[in-house]
Short mmCIF file of C-alpha atoms and ligand atoms in Angstrom, two decimals:
data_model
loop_
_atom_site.label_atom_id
_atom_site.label_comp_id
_atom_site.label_asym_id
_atom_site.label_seq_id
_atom_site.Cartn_x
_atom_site.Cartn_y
_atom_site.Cartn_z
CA UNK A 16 176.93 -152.18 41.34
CA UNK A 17 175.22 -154.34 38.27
CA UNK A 18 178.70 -156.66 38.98
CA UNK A 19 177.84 -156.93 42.22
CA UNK A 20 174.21 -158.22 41.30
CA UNK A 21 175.58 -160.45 39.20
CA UNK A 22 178.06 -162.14 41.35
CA UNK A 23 175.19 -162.43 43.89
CA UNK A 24 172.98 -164.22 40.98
CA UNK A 25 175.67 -166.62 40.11
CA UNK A 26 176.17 -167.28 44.09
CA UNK A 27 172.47 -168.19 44.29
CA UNK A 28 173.04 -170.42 41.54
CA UNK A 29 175.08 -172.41 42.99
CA UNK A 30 174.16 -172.20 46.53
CA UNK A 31 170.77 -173.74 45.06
CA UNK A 32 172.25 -176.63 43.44
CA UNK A 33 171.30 -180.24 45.10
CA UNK A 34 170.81 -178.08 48.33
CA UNK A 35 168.80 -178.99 51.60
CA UNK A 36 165.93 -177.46 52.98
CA UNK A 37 168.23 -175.92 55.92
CA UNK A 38 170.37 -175.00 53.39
CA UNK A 39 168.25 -173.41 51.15
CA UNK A 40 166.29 -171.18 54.29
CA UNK A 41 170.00 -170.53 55.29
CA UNK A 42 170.39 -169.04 51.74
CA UNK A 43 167.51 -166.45 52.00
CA UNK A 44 168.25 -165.51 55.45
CA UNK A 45 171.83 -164.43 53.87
CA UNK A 46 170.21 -162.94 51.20
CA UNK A 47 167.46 -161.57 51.70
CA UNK A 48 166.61 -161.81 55.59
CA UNK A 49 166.96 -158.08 57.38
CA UNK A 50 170.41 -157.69 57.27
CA UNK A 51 171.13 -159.85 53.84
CA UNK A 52 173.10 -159.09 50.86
CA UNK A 53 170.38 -157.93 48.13
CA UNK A 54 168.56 -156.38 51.19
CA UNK A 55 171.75 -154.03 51.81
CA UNK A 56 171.92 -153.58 47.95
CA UNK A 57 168.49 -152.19 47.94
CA UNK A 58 169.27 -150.12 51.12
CA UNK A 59 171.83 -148.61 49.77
CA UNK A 60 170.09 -147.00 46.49
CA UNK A 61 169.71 -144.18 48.31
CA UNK A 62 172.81 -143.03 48.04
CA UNK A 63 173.51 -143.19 44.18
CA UNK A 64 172.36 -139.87 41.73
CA UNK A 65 169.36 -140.24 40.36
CA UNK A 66 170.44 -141.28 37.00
CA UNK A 67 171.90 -144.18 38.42
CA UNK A 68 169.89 -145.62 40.54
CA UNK A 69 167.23 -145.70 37.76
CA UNK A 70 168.75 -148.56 36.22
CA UNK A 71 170.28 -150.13 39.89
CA UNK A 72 167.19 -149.81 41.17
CA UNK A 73 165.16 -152.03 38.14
CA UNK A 74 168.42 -154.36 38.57
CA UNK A 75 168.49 -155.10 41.95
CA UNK A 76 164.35 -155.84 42.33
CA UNK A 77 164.83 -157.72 39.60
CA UNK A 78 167.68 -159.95 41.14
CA UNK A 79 165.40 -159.80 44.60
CA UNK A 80 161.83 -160.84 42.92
CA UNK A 81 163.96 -163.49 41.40
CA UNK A 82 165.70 -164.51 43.96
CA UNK A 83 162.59 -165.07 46.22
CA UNK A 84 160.91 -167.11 42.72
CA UNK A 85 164.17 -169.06 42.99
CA UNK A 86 164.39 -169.76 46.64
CA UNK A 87 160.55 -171.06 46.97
CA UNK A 88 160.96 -173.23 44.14
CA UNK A 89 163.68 -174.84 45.38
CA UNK A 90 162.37 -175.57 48.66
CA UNK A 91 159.29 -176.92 47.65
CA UNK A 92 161.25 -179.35 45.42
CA UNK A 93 163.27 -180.12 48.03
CA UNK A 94 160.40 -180.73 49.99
CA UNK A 95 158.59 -183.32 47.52
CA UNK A 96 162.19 -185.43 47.75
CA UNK A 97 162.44 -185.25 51.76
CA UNK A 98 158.98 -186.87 51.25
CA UNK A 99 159.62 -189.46 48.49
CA UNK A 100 162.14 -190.41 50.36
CA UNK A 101 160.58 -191.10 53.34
CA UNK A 102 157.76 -192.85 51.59
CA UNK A 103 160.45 -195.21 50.16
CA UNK A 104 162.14 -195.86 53.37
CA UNK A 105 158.75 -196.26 55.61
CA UNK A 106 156.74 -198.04 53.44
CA UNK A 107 154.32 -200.66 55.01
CA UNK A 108 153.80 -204.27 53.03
CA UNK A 109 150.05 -204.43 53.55
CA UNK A 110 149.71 -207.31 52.12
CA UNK A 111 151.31 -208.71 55.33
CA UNK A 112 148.94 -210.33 58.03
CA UNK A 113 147.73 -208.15 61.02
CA UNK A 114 148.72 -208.47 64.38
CA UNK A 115 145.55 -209.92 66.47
CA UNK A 116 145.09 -207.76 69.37
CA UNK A 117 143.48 -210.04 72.61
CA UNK A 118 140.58 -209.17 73.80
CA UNK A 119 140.26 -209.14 77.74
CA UNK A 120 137.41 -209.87 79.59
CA UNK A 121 135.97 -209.47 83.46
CA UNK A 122 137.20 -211.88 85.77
CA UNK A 123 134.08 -213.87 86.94
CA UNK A 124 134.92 -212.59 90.54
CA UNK A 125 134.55 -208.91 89.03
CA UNK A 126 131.11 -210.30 86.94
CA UNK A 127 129.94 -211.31 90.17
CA UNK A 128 130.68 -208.41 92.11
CA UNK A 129 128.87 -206.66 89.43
CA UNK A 130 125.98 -208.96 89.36
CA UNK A 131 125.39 -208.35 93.22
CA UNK A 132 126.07 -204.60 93.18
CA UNK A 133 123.15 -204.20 90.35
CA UNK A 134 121.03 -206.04 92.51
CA UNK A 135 121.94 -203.75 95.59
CA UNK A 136 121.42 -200.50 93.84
CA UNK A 137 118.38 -201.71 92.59
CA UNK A 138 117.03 -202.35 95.91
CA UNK A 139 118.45 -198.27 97.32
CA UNK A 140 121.38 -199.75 99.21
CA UNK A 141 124.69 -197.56 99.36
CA UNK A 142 128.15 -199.01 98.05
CA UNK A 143 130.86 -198.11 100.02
CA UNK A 144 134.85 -199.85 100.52
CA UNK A 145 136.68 -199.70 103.62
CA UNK A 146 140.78 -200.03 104.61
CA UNK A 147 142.39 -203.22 103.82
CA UNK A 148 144.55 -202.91 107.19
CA UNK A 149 142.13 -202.56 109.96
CA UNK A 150 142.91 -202.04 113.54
CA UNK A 151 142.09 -204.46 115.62
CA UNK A 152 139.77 -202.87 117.43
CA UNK A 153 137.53 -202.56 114.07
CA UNK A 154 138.05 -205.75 113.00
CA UNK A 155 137.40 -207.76 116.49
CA UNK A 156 137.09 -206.07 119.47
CA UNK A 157 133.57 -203.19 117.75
CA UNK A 158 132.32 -206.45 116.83
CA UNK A 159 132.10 -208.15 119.66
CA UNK A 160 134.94 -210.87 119.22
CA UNK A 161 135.95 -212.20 122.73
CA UNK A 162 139.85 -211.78 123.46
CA UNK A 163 140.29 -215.96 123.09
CA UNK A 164 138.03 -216.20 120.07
CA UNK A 165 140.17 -218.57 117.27
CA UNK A 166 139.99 -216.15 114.59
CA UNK A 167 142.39 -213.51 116.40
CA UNK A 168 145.04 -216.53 116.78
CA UNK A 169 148.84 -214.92 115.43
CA UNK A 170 148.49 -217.68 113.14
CA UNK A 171 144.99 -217.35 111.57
CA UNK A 172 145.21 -213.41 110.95
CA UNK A 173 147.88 -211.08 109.34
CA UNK A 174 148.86 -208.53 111.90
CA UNK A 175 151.30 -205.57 111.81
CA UNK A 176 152.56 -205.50 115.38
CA UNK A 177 149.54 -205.22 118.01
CA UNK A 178 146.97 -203.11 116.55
CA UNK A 179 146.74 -203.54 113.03
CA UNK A 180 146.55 -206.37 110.95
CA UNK A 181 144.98 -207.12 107.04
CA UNK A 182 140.82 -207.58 107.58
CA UNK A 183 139.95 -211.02 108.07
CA UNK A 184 136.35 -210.11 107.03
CA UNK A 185 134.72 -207.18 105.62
CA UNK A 186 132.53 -206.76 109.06
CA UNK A 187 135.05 -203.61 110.32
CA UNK A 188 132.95 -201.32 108.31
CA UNK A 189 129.48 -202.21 110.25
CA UNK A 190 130.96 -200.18 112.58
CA UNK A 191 133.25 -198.09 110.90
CA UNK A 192 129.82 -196.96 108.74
CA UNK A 193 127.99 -196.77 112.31
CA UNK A 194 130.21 -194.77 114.01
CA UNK A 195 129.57 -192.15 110.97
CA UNK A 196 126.09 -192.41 110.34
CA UNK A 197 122.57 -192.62 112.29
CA UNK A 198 120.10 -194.65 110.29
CA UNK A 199 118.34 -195.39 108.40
CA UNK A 200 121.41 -197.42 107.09
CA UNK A 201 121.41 -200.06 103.93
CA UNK A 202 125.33 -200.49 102.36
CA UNK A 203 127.15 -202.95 101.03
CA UNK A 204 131.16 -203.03 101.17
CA UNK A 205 132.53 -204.87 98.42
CA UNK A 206 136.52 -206.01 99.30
CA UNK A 207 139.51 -208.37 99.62
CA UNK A 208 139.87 -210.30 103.16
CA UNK A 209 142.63 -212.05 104.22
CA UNK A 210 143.38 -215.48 106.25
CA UNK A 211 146.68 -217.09 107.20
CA UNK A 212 145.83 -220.58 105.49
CA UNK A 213 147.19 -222.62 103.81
CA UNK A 214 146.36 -222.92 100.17
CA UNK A 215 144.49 -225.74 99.12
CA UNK A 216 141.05 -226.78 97.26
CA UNK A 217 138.92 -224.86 99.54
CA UNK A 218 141.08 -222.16 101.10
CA UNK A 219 142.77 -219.03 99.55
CA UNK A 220 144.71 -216.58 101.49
CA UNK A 221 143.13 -213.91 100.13
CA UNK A 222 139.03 -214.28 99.10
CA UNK A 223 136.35 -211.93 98.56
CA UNK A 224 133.11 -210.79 100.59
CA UNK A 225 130.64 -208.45 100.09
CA UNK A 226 129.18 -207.20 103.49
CA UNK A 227 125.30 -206.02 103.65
CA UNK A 228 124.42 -203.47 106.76
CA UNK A 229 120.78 -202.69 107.42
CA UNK A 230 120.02 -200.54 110.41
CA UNK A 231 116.30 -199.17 111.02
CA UNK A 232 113.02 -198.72 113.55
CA UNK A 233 111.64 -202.23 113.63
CA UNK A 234 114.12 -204.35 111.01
CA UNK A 235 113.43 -208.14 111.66
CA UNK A 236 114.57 -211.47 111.15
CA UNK A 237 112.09 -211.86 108.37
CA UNK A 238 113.26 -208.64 106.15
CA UNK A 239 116.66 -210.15 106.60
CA UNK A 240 115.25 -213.77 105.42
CA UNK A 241 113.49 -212.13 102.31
CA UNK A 242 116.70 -210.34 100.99
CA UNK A 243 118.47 -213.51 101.63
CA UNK A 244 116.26 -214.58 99.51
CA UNK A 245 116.25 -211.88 96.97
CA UNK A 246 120.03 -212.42 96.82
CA UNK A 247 120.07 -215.80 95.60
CA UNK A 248 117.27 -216.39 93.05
CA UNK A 249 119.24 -212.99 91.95
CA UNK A 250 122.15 -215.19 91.68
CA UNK A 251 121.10 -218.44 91.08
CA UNK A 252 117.90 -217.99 89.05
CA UNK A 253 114.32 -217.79 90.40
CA UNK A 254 113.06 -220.80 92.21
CA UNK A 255 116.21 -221.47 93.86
CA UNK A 256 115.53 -222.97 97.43
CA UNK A 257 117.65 -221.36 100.68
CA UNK A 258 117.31 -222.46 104.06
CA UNK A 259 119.07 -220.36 107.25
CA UNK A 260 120.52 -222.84 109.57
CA UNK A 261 121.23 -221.62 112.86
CA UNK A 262 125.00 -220.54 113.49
CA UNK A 263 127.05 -218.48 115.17
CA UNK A 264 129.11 -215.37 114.73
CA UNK A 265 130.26 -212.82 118.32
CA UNK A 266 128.34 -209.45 116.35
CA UNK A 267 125.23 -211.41 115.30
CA UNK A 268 122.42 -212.53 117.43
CA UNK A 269 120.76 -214.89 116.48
CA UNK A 270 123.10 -215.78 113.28
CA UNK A 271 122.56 -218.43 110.52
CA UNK A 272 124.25 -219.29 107.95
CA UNK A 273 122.62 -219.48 104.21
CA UNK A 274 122.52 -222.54 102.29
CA UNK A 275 121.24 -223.25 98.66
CA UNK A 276 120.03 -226.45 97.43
CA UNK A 277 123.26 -228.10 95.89
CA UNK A 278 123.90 -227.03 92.37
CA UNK A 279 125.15 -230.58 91.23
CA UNK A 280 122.75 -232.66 92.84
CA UNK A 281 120.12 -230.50 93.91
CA UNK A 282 119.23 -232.43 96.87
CA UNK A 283 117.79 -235.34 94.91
CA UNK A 284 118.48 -239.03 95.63
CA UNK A 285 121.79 -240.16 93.57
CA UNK A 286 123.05 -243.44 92.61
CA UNK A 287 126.79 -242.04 93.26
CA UNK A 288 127.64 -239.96 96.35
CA UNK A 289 128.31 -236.09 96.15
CA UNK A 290 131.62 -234.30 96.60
CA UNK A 291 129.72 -230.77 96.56
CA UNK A 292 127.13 -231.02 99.32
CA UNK A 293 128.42 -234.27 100.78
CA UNK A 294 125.02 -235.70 99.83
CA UNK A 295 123.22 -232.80 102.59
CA UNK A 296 121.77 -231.49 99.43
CA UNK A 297 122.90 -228.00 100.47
CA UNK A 298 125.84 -226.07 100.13
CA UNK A 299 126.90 -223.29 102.81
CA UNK A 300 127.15 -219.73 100.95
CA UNK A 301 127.48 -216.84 103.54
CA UNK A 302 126.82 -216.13 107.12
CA UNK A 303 124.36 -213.41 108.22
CA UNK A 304 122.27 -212.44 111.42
CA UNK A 305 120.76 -209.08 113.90
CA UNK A 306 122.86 -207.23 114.66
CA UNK A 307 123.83 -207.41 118.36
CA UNK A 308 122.91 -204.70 120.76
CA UNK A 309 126.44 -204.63 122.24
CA UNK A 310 127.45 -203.59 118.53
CA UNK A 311 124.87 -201.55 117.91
CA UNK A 312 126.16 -199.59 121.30
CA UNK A 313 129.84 -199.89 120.79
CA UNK A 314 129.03 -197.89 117.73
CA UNK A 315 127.03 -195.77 118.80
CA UNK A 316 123.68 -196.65 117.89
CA UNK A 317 120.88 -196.89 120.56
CA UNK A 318 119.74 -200.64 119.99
CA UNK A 319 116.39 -199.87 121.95
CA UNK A 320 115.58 -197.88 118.86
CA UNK A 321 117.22 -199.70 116.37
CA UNK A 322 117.37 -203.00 114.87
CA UNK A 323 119.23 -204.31 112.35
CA UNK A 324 120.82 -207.30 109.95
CA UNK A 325 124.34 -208.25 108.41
CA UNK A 326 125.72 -210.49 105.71
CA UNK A 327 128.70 -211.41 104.87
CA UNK A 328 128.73 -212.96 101.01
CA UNK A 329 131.16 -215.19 100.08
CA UNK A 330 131.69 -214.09 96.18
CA UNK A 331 134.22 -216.88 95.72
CA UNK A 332 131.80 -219.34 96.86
CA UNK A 333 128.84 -217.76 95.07
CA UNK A 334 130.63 -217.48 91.70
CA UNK A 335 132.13 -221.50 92.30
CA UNK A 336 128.23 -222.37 92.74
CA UNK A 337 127.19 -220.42 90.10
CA UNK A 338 129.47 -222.24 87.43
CA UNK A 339 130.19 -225.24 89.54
CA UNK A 340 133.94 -224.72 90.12
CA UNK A 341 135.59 -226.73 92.21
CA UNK A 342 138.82 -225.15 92.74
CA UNK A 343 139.20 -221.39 94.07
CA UNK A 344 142.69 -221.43 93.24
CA UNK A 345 141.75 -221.03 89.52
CA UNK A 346 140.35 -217.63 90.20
CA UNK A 347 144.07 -216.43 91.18
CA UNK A 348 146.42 -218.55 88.25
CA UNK A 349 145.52 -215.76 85.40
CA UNK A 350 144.99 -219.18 83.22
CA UNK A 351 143.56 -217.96 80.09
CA UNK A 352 142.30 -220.45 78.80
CA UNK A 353 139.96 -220.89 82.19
CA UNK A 354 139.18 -216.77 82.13
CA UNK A 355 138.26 -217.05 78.50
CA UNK A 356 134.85 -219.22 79.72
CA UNK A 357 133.10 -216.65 81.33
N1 LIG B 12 132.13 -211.83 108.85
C1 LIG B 12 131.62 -213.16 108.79
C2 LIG B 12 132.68 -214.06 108.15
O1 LIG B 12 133.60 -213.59 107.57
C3 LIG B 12 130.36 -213.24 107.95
C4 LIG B 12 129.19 -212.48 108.52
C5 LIG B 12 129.00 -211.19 108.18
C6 LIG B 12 128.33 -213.11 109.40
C7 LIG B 12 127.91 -210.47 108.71
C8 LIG B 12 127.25 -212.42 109.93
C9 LIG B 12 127.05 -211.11 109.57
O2 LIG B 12 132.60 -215.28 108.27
#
């Protein structure tokens, strides 16, 4: 028996020597895990006489209480190397420069986006987006569009097959919002639009609007003149000058388009010609009218009741004005160095 305990202290011994944490858990598992060797030692006391398992019994608690001492020790030494090690291996020079992380900014599109929905929210309006592919039924024939109107030309518009094709404006959702909703109705519909032309320094296949919907008892040509007002000096500053020139668009009647005084020249005489305005002294922003009846009624809306306006903002063309860009290409390159102005 005490030969036995001995053997099994010498075993530990050695077993302990330069040994690995898995090693070293192996080790007391064998030992002195439910079925390991000191544990069967102590098991078996039982079956000795009384005189000797007096002194087997002081022996082999002995061996296990050292054992476990042993055991611990070890691990937590070989614990501190595993670390040292690892702090050796992984250690970081800091002393070496940082990596600068760029900082990204909004895209002046987004900005003014932003700038026009804070102004919208202010005023109780509802923000709402609408389906990139439209039918076509949305997109021309709800609003009005005669079937030989230019705009529904196969090479002006994006179609998929007959009935769909990508939203050439963001009008659609006048009516998709009117076939949903009695008014009173105030949204705006923030969104991509897209035009089969060409690219070049005033056309982008794809552009942004923002369409404005206002449907109520007694809405008038001069509510819609006063937030096409409100819209600009929101824009452009207070003081800003707008005029609505008569225009024309198949949903509105009558329609106008806005203009601002010219942001370069301002309208003022000039001893060189300008590109902007063409020396008019206004610049064209965004198209807006009433409503027309035979909208109103597609759509479900009785227009002897109601009234109503619509605008369709040109962000590109806002934000170019805004900062005087002259090229709406820039706003699609990713150029840095242009993003990082604004
Ligand atoms: N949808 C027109 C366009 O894209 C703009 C517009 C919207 C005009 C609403 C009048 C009313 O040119």
């Amino acid at each position: 028996m005490l030969e036995k305990l001995t053997q099994l202290r010498e075993e530990i011994k050695k077993a302990l020597e330069n040994a690995t944490p898995e090693a070293i858990e192996a080790l007391r598992v064998k030992m002195l895990g439910k079925k390991g060797e000191i544990t069967a030692v102590l098991k078996g006391l039982g079956k000795l006489d009384a005189e000797t398992r007096k002194a087997a019994g002081a022996a082999a608690n002995e061996l296990r209480d050292w054992a476990q001492t042993q055991i611990e020790q070890a691990k937590s030494a070989a614990g501190a190397d595993q670390l040292e090690q690892s702090l050796a291996n992984e250690h970081i020079d800091i002393t070496l420069p940082g990596k600068r992380r760029g900082v990204g900014r909004v895209h002046p599109i987004t900005q003014m986006y932003d700038k026009l929905e804070q102004l919208f929210l202010s005023l109780g309006f509802d923000i709402v987006e609408g389906p990139h592919v439209e039918t076509v039924y949305h997109n021309f024939d709800a609003l009005n569009t005669p079937p030989h109107h230019p705009s529904r030309d196969r090479t002006d518009t994006f179609y998929f097959g007959e009935d769909f094709l990508l939203r050439c404006h963001t009008s659609p959702m006048q009516v998709r919002i009117m076939e949903t909703q009695q008014p009173p109705i105030r949204v705006v519909v923030p969104g991509k639009v897209y035009r089969n032309d060409e690219i070049d320094a005033t056309h982008t296949p794809v552009f942004h609007q923002m369409e404005g919907l206002v449907i109520d008892k007694n809405v008038n040509m001069g509510d819609l003149r006063g937030i096409m007002e409100l819209i600009a000096q929101h824009v452009f500053g207070n003081g800003v000058a707008i005029r609505l020139r008569p225009s024309f668009f198949p949903f509105t009647e009558p329609s106008a388009e806005v203009d601002v005084a010219c942001y370069i020249c301002n309208g003022k005489t000039k001893t060189e010609p300008c590109r902007v305005c063409k020396d008019s002294g206004w610049v064209e922003l965004w198209g807006c009218g009433m409503v027309h009846p035979e909208v109103l009624r597609k759509s479900g809306i009785d227009p002897d009741v109601y009234s109503g306006y619509a605008f369709g903002l040109g962000v590109d063309r806002l934000t170019s004005a805004l900062y005087s860009i002259t090229d709406p290409r820039l706003y699609f390159e990713n150029d840095v160095q242009f993003l990082r102005q604004f």
